[in-house]
Short mmCIF file of C-alpha atoms in Angstrom, two decimals:
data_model
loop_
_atom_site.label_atom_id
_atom_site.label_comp_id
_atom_site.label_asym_id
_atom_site.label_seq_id
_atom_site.Cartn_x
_atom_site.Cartn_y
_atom_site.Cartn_z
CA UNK A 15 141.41 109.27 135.50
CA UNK A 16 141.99 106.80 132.79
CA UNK A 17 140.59 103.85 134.85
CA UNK A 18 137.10 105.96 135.70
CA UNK A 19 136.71 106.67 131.95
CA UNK A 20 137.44 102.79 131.27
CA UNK A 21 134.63 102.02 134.10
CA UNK A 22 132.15 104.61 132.91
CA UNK A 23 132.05 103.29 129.24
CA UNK A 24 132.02 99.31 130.23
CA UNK A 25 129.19 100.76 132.43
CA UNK A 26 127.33 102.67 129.53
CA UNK A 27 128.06 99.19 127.14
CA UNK A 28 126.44 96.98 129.65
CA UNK A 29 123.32 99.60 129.78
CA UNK A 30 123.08 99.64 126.43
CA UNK A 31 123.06 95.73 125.56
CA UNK A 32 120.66 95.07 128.33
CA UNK A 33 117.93 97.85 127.36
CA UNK A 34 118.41 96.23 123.43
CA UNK A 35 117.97 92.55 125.31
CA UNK A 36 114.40 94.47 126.97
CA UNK A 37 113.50 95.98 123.51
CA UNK A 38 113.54 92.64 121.77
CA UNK A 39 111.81 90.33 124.34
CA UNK A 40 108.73 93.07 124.48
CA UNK A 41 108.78 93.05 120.52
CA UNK A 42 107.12 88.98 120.24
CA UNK A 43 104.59 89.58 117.64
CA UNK A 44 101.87 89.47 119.49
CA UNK A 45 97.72 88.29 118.08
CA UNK A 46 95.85 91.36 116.85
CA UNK A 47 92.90 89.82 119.74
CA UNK A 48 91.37 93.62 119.76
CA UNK A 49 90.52 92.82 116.05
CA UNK A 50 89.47 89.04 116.76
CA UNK A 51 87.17 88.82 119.63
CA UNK A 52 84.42 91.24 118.66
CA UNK A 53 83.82 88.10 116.42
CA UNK A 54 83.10 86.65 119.30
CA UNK A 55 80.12 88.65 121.20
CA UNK A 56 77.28 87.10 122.14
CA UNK A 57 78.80 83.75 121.99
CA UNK A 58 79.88 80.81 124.58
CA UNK A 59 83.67 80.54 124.25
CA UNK A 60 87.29 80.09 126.65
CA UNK A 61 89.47 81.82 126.85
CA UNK A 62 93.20 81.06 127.98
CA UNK A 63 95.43 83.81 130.18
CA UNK A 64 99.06 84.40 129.77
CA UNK A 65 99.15 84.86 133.59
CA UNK A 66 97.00 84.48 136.63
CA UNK A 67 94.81 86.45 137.38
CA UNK A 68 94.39 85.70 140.90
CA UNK A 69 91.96 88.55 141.99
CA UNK A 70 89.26 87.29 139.64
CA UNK A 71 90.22 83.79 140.12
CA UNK A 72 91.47 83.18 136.87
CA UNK A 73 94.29 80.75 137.18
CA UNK A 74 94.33 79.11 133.39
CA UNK A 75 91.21 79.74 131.80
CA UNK A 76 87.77 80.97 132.21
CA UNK A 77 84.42 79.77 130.00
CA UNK A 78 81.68 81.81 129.73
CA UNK A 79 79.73 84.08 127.57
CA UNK A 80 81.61 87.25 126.05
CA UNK A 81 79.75 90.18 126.12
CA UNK A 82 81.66 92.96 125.74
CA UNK A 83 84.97 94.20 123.76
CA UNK A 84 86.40 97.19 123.37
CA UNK A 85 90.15 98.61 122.64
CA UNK A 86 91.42 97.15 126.20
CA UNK A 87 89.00 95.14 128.03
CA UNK A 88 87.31 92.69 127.82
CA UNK A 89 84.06 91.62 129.78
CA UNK A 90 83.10 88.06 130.39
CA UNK A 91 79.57 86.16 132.07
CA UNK A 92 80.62 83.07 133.76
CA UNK A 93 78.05 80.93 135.30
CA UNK A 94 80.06 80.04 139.24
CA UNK A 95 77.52 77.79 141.53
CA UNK A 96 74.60 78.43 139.74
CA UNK A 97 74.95 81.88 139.88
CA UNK A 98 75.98 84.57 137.16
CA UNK A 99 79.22 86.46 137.58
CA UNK A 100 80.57 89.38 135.57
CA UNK A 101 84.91 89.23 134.89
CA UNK A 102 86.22 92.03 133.22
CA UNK A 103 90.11 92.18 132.25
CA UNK A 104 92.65 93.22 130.13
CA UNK A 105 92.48 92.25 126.87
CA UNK A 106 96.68 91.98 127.20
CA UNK A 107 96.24 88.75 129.23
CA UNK A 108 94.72 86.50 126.61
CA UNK A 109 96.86 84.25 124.95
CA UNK A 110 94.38 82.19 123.34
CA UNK A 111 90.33 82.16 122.61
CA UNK A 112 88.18 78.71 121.11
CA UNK A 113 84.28 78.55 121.23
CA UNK A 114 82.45 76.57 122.65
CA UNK A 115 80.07 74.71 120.78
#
């Protein structure tokens, strides 16, 4: 009986100090882009992605004109073989924005 206790509250510890390992690495202080890009509109600038984004074929960066911002997304038009192409994603993805001049 004494051993299942012992087991059950090395168990709980280990819970504990991984979900306090989670908590922190989400926590990264994080650009306020929501408040940032509206600056932005109507203007030719790239932007950088945390990840890929493989379904809009987005593997590092995309340059285009922004068009659209709101809360969450974010809506880009990118000129691809002469032709016009609308990518709209998360604004969560962006790690980093410079216009283009």
């Amino acid at each position: 009986m004494v051993i299942f206790l012992l087991i059950v509250i090395i168990g709980m510890l280990i819970y504990i100090i991984c979900e306090y390992k989670k908590e922190k690495k989400t926590d990264k202080k994080q650009m306020p882009w929501g408040k940032l890009l509206p600056e932005y509109v109507g203007k030719n600038c790239e932007i950088v992605v945390k990840d890929p984004l493989v379904n809009i074929d987005i593997m590092y960066s995309v340059k285009g004109i922004l068009t659209d911002v709101d809360d969450e997304w974010l809506e880009m038009e990118c000129t691809i073989k002469k032709k016009k192409v609308l990518k709209i994603f998360r604004i969560d993805n962006i790690s980093g924005v410079k216009e283009i001049v």
